[in-house]
mmCIF file of C-alpha atoms in Angstrom:
data_model
loop_
_atom_site.group_PDB
_atom_site.id
_atom_site.type_symbol
_atom_site.label_atom_id
_atom_site.label_comp_id
_atom_site.label_asym_id
_atom_site.label_seq_id
_atom_site.Cartn_x
_atom_site.Cartn_y
_atom_site.Cartn_z
ATOM 1 C CA MET A 164 -29.326 3.429 20.808
ATOM 2 C CA HIS A 165 -27.742 6.499 20.157
ATOM 3 C CA HIS A 166 -25.202 7.014 17.333
ATOM 4 C CA MET A 167 -21.726 7.337 17.942
ATOM 5 C CA THR A 168 -19.326 9.796 16.402
ATOM 6 C CA LEU A 169 -15.818 9.901 15.513
ATOM 7 C CA ALA A 170 -15.429 12.801 18.309
ATOM 8 C CA LEU A 171 -11.837 11.826 19.359
ATOM 9 C CA PRO A 172 -8.762 13.501 19.646
ATOM 10 C CA GLN A 173 -6.965 11.779 17.214
ATOM 11 C CA GLU A 174 -9.693 12.284 14.696
ATOM 12 C CA PRO A 175 -8.711 13.726 11.425
ATOM 13 C CA ALA A 176 -10.544 16.730 10.919
ATOM 14 C CA ASP A 177 -9.168 18.015 7.491
ATOM 15 C CA GLY A 178 -8.049 16.920 3.969
ATOM 16 C CA ILE A 179 -9.666 13.399 2.399
ATOM 17 C CA ALA A 180 -9.462 11.615 5.874
ATOM 18 C CA GLY A 181 -11.450 13.992 7.319
ATOM 19 C CA TRP A 182 -13.699 13.948 4.317
ATOM 20 C CA ALA A 183 -14.063 10.317 4.292
ATOM 21 C CA ALA A 184 -14.279 10.245 8.591
ATOM 22 C CA ASP A 185 -17.567 12.988 7.920
ATOM 23 C CA LEU A 186 -19.100 10.453 5.357
ATOM 24 C CA VAL A 187 -18.946 7.624 7.407
ATOM 25 C CA ASP A 188 -19.830 9.287 10.866
ATOM 26 C CA THR A 189 -22.754 10.371 8.608
ATOM 27 C CA LEU A 190 -23.716 7.807 6.831
ATOM 28 C CA GLY A 191 -22.262 4.836 8.553
ATOM 29 C CA GLY A 192 -21.068 1.730 6.345
ATOM 30 C CA PRO A 193 -22.871 3.441 3.042
ATOM 31 C CA GLY A 194 -20.762 6.825 3.597
ATOM 32 C CA ALA A 195 -17.978 4.238 3.391
ATOM 33 C CA GLY A 196 -18.763 2.472 0.479
ATOM 34 C CA LEU A 197 -19.932 5.947 -1.578
ATOM 35 C CA ALA A 198 -15.973 7.152 -0.773
ATOM 36 C CA ILE A 199 -14.529 3.911 -2.255
ATOM 37 C CA ALA A 200 -16.536 3.947 -4.697
ATOM 38 C CA LEU A 201 -15.416 8.005 -5.556
ATOM 39 C CA GLU A 202 -12.131 6.409 -4.829
ATOM 40 C CA ASN A 203 -12.267 4.408 -7.720
ATOM 41 C CA LEU A 204 -13.550 6.808 -10.449
ATOM 42 C CA PHE A 205 -11.076 9.179 -9.618
ATOM 43 C CA PRO A 206 -7.762 7.165 -8.168
ATOM 44 C CA PRO A 207 -6.298 10.094 -6.610
ATOM 45 C CA LEU A 208 -8.629 9.789 -3.510
ATOM 46 C CA PRO A 209 -6.565 7.100 -1.399
ATOM 47 C CA SER A 210 -8.033 4.279 -0.635
ATOM 48 C CA GLU A 211 -5.023 3.350 2.210
ATOM 49 C CA VAL A 212 -6.509 6.754 4.082
ATOM 50 C CA ILE A 213 -10.581 5.776 3.888
ATOM 51 C CA LEU A 214 -10.335 1.720 4.292
ATOM 52 C CA PRO A 215 -8.352 1.997 7.556
ATOM 53 C CA LEU A 216 -10.189 4.860 8.785
ATOM 54 C CA THR A 217 -13.172 3.066 8.148
ATOM 55 C CA GLY A 218 -11.733 0.153 10.321
ATOM 56 C CA PHE A 219 -11.060 2.557 13.318
ATOM 57 C CA ALA A 220 -14.704 3.715 13.046
ATOM 58 C CA ALA A 221 -15.651 0.156 13.386
ATOM 59 C CA GLY A 222 -13.370 -0.617 16.215
ATOM 60 C CA GLN A 223 -15.050 2.418 17.982
ATOM 61 C CA GLY A 224 -17.817 1.281 17.414
ATOM 62 C CA VAL A 225 -19.608 3.522 14.742
ATOM 63 C CA LEU A 226 -20.391 0.696 12.336
ATOM 64 C CA SER A 227 -19.710 -2.909 12.543
ATOM 65 C CA LEU A 228 -16.870 -4.755 11.243
ATOM 66 C CA ALA A 229 -18.914 -6.422 8.803
ATOM 67 C CA SER A 230 -21.115 -3.849 7.798
ATOM 68 C CA ALA A 231 -17.426 -2.027 7.131
ATOM 69 C CA LEU A 232 -16.275 -4.661 4.505
ATOM 70 C CA PHE A 233 -19.740 -5.115 3.089
ATOM 71 C CA TRP A 234 -20.396 -1.302 2.032
ATOM 72 C CA THR A 235 -16.656 -0.818 0.781
ATOM 73 C CA THR A 236 -16.722 -4.237 -1.121
ATOM 74 C CA LEU A 237 -19.757 -2.828 -2.855
ATOM 75 C CA GLY A 238 -18.215 0.434 -3.505
ATOM 76 C CA SER A 239 -15.348 -1.043 -4.964
ATOM 77 C CA VAL A 240 -17.757 -2.668 -7.447
ATOM 78 C CA VAL A 241 -20.499 0.145 -8.009
ATOM 79 C CA GLY A 242 -17.074 2.179 -9.068
ATOM 80 C CA ALA A 243 -15.648 -0.556 -11.430
ATOM 81 C CA VAL A 244 -18.716 -0.921 -13.364
ATOM 82 C CA ALA A 245 -19.110 2.147 -13.806
ATOM 83 C CA LEU A 246 -15.642 2.684 -15.434
ATOM 84 C CA TYR A 247 -16.342 -0.269 -17.143
ATOM 85 C CA TRP A 248 -19.398 0.801 -18.817
ATOM 86 C CA ILE A 249 -17.153 3.734 -19.739
ATOM 87 C CA GLY A 250 -15.218 1.325 -21.820
ATOM 88 C CA VAL A 251 -18.383 -0.379 -23.171
ATOM 89 C CA ALA A 252 -19.649 3.266 -24.754
ATOM 90 C CA PHE A 253 -15.937 4.014 -25.557
ATOM 91 C CA GLY A 254 -15.457 0.766 -27.626
ATOM 92 C CA ARG A 255 -13.175 -1.312 -29.575
ATOM 93 C CA GLU A 256 -13.668 1.305 -33.116
ATOM 94 C CA ARG A 257 -12.960 4.633 -30.955
ATOM 95 C CA MET A 258 -9.928 2.649 -29.093
ATOM 96 C CA HIS A 259 -8.222 2.149 -32.358
ATOM 97 C CA ALA A 260 -9.077 5.384 -33.742
ATOM 98 C CA LEU A 261 -7.684 6.909 -30.555
ATOM 99 C CA TRP A 262 -4.193 4.583 -30.785
ATOM 100 C CA ALA A 263 -3.641 5.005 -34.626
ATOM 101 C CA LYS A 264 -3.111 9.140 -33.515
ATOM 102 C CA LEU A 265 -0.830 8.494 -30.558
ATOM 103 C CA PRO A 266 2.947 8.298 -31.591
ATOM 104 C CA LEU A 267 5.200 5.823 -31.108
ATOM 105 C CA VAL A 268 2.736 3.049 -30.780
ATOM 106 C CA LYS A 269 1.417 0.579 -33.630
ATOM 107 C CA ALA A 270 -1.554 -1.105 -34.492
ATOM 108 C CA SER A 271 -0.552 -4.029 -33.437
ATOM 109 C CA ASP A 272 0.572 -3.268 -30.311
ATOM 110 C CA LEU A 273 -3.311 -2.785 -29.326
ATOM 111 C CA GLU A 274 -3.730 -6.048 -31.036
ATOM 112 C CA ARG A 275 -0.939 -7.759 -29.079
ATOM 113 C CA THR A 276 -2.433 -6.302 -25.792
ATOM 114 C CA GLU A 277 -5.941 -6.983 -26.530
ATOM 115 C CA GLU A 278 -4.948 -10.877 -27.127
ATOM 116 C CA TRP A 279 -2.675 -10.192 -24.031
ATOM 117 C CA PHE A 280 -6.127 -9.429 -21.921
ATOM 118 C CA ALA A 281 -7.807 -11.956 -23.681
ATOM 119 C CA LYS A 282 -5.546 -14.358 -22.067
ATOM 120 C CA HIS A 283 -4.690 -12.885 -18.789
ATOM 121 C CA GLY A 284 -7.713 -10.230 -18.206
ATOM 122 C CA THR A 285 -9.070 -12.750 -15.599
ATOM 123 C CA LYS A 286 -5.912 -12.694 -13.656
ATOM 124 C CA ALA A 287 -5.246 -8.675 -14.502
ATOM 125 C CA VAL A 288 -8.787 -7.688 -13.213
ATOM 126 C CA PHE A 289 -8.419 -9.916 -9.837
ATOM 127 C CA LEU A 290 -4.969 -8.933 -8.908
ATOM 128 C CA GLY A 291 -4.928 -5.440 -10.617
ATOM 129 C CA ARG A 292 -7.919 -4.582 -7.405
ATOM 130 C CA MET A 293 -4.909 -4.784 -4.963
ATOM 131 C CA VAL A 294 -2.870 -1.873 -6.806
ATOM 132 C CA PRO A 295 -3.431 1.476 -6.118
ATOM 133 C CA ILE A 296 -4.398 3.632 -9.688
ATOM 134 C CA PHE A 297 -4.366 0.536 -11.798
ATOM 135 C CA ARG A 298 -7.107 -1.082 -9.964
ATOM 136 C CA SER A 299 -9.246 1.364 -11.468
ATOM 137 C CA LEU A 300 -7.772 1.906 -14.693
ATOM 138 C CA ILE A 301 -8.389 -1.935 -15.559
ATOM 139 C CA SER A 302 -11.729 -1.496 -15.392
ATOM 140 C CA VAL A 303 -11.922 0.173 -18.486
ATOM 141 C CA PRO A 304 -10.371 -2.138 -21.218
ATOM 142 C CA ALA A 305 -12.514 -4.959 -19.428
ATOM 143 C CA GLY A 306 -15.261 -2.665 -20.510
ATOM 144 C CA VAL A 307 -13.686 -2.153 -24.245
ATOM 145 C CA GLU A 308 -13.491 -6.071 -24.318
ATOM 146 C CA ARG A 309 -16.576 -6.816 -22.805
ATOM 147 C CA MET A 310 -15.356 -9.101 -20.347
ATOM 148 C CA PRO A 311 -18.530 -11.294 -19.451
ATOM 149 C CA MET A 312 -20.321 -8.975 -16.463
ATOM 150 C CA PRO A 313 -20.916 -11.809 -14.016
ATOM 151 C CA VAL A 314 -17.251 -12.940 -14.327
ATOM 152 C CA PHE A 315 -16.018 -9.422 -14.154
ATOM 153 C CA ILE A 316 -18.047 -8.606 -10.934
ATOM 154 C CA MET A 317 -16.602 -11.516 -9.810
ATOM 155 C CA LEU A 318 -13.172 -10.794 -9.656
ATOM 156 C CA THR A 319 -13.559 -6.980 -8.560
ATOM 157 C CA THR A 320 -15.648 -8.381 -5.391
ATOM 158 C CA LEU A 321 -12.693 -10.995 -4.623
ATOM 159 C CA GLY A 322 -10.160 -8.633 -5.684
ATOM 160 C CA SER A 323 -11.602 -6.287 -3.630
ATOM 161 C CA LEU A 324 -12.667 -7.704 -0.516
ATOM 162 C CA ILE A 325 -9.388 -9.400 0.186
ATOM 163 C CA TRP A 326 -7.458 -5.849 -0.422
ATOM 164 C CA ASN A 327 -10.352 -3.798 1.416
ATOM 165 C CA SER A 328 -9.966 -6.413 4.569
ATOM 166 C CA ILE A 329 -6.487 -6.336 4.865
ATOM 167 C CA LEU A 330 -6.505 -2.411 4.923
ATOM 168 C CA VAL A 331 -9.912 -2.109 6.984
ATOM 169 C CA LEU A 332 -8.650 -4.635 9.716
ATOM 170 C CA ALA A 333 -5.585 -3.052 9.686
ATOM 171 C CA GLY A 334 -7.180 0.490 10.793
ATOM 172 C CA TYR A 335 -9.649 -1.904 13.165
ATOM 173 C CA TRP A 336 -6.574 -3.265 14.684
ATOM 174 C CA LEU A 337 -3.903 -0.658 14.561
ATOM 175 C CA GLY A 338 -6.718 1.565 16.784
ATOM 176 C CA ASP A 339 -5.253 5.485 17.185
ATOM 177 C CA GLN A 340 -2.565 4.188 14.813
ATOM 178 C CA TRP A 341 -4.654 3.485 11.713
ATOM 179 C CA ASP A 342 -2.831 6.241 9.763
ATOM 180 C CA ALA A 343 -0.203 4.009 10.286
ATOM 181 C CA VAL A 344 -1.347 2.313 7.517
ATOM 182 C CA GLU A 345 -1.245 4.582 5.043
ATOM 183 C CA VAL A 346 2.728 4.878 5.483
ATOM 184 C CA TYR A 347 3.493 0.982 5.087
ATOM 185 C CA VAL A 348 0.675 0.815 1.733
ATOM 186 C CA GLY A 349 2.323 3.742 0.200
ATOM 187 C CA TYR A 350 5.719 1.932 0.127
ATOM 188 C CA LEU A 351 4.143 -0.864 -1.147
ATOM 189 C CA SER A 352 2.072 1.230 -3.920
ATOM 190 C CA LYS A 353 5.451 2.994 -4.987
ATOM 191 C CA ALA A 354 7.265 -0.328 -5.330
ATOM 192 C CA VAL A 355 4.606 -1.789 -7.475
ATOM 193 C CA LEU A 356 4.486 1.798 -9.071
ATOM 194 C CA VAL A 357 8.245 1.783 -9.737
ATOM 195 C CA LEU A 358 7.867 -1.462 -11.430
ATOM 196 C CA VAL A 359 5.071 -0.491 -14.253
ATOM 197 C CA VAL A 360 6.966 2.603 -14.979
ATOM 198 C CA VAL A 361 10.495 0.653 -15.242
ATOM 199 C CA ALA A 362 8.707 -1.898 -17.117
ATOM 200 C CA LEU A 363 7.273 0.812 -19.425
ATOM 201 C CA ALA A 364 10.399 2.461 -20.092
ATOM 202 C CA ALA A 365 11.825 -1.296 -20.603
ATOM 203 C CA TYR A 366 9.092 -1.278 -23.522
ATOM 204 C CA LEU A 367 9.749 2.216 -25.068
ATOM 205 C CA VAL A 368 13.209 1.569 -25.567
ATOM 206 C CA VAL A 369 12.977 -1.704 -27.256
ATOM 207 C CA ARG A 370 10.128 -0.282 -29.072
ATOM 208 C CA LEU A 371 12.504 2.873 -30.195
ATOM 209 C CA LYS A 372 15.413 0.460 -31.029
ATOM 210 C CA GLY A 373 13.429 -1.621 -32.969
ATOM 211 C CA ARG A 374 11.835 1.741 -35.372
ATOM 212 C CA SER A 375 15.688 2.726 -35.928
ATOM 213 C CA LYS A 376 16.730 -0.465 -36.784
ATOM 214 C CA ALA A 377 13.929 -0.743 -39.110
ATOM 215 C CA GLN A 378 14.685 2.695 -40.425
ATOM 216 C CA HIS A 379 18.470 1.480 -40.912
ATOM 217 C CA ARG A 380 17.274 -1.548 -42.699
ATOM 218 C CA ARG A 381 15.047 0.891 -44.883
ATOM 219 C CA ALA A 382 18.399 3.576 -45.527
#
């Protein structure tokens, strides 16, 4: 059976999409998995380009849809586990030492964050897989907090499978228009990112107000 390639007029030739297309062309499913593992480790690599492109490749018969979903999800898990171990290696003591050096934050804030993670960490890891950038970052505190590895892998697999399936299938169904997926996901990601930034800004405002009030009381 001859190996079909993506040599089509609408094949991306440059940038990240071109690089991902080459990987999928050369290695098939494992190439897509490798691209996604790297995307987890280097968030600037956009999964919303790599995944629909893999779906498009599956539509062209370069690899099967099952293989596209299996390898991209495996890649997500491998990338996440690598970041988890970075969290483990970094450890809580170092985390606290680093936190102590940061301006505007108190040790109690980190403790509160840890408590939040203990309570909601499972939801954060599961849902976090569907938010670009955040899905990479969430693996590190999971490692720092030593979330049980089977739980971490299960949540990562489920969350990644849902996210990857949506994007791979979108690319598969859209065919030549696979790159339209990136536009829509881009809007969604930006909306989520804006919410996160607003939440952080609100947190800082409250924190600074609390500080100045405490200083007035002392004066």
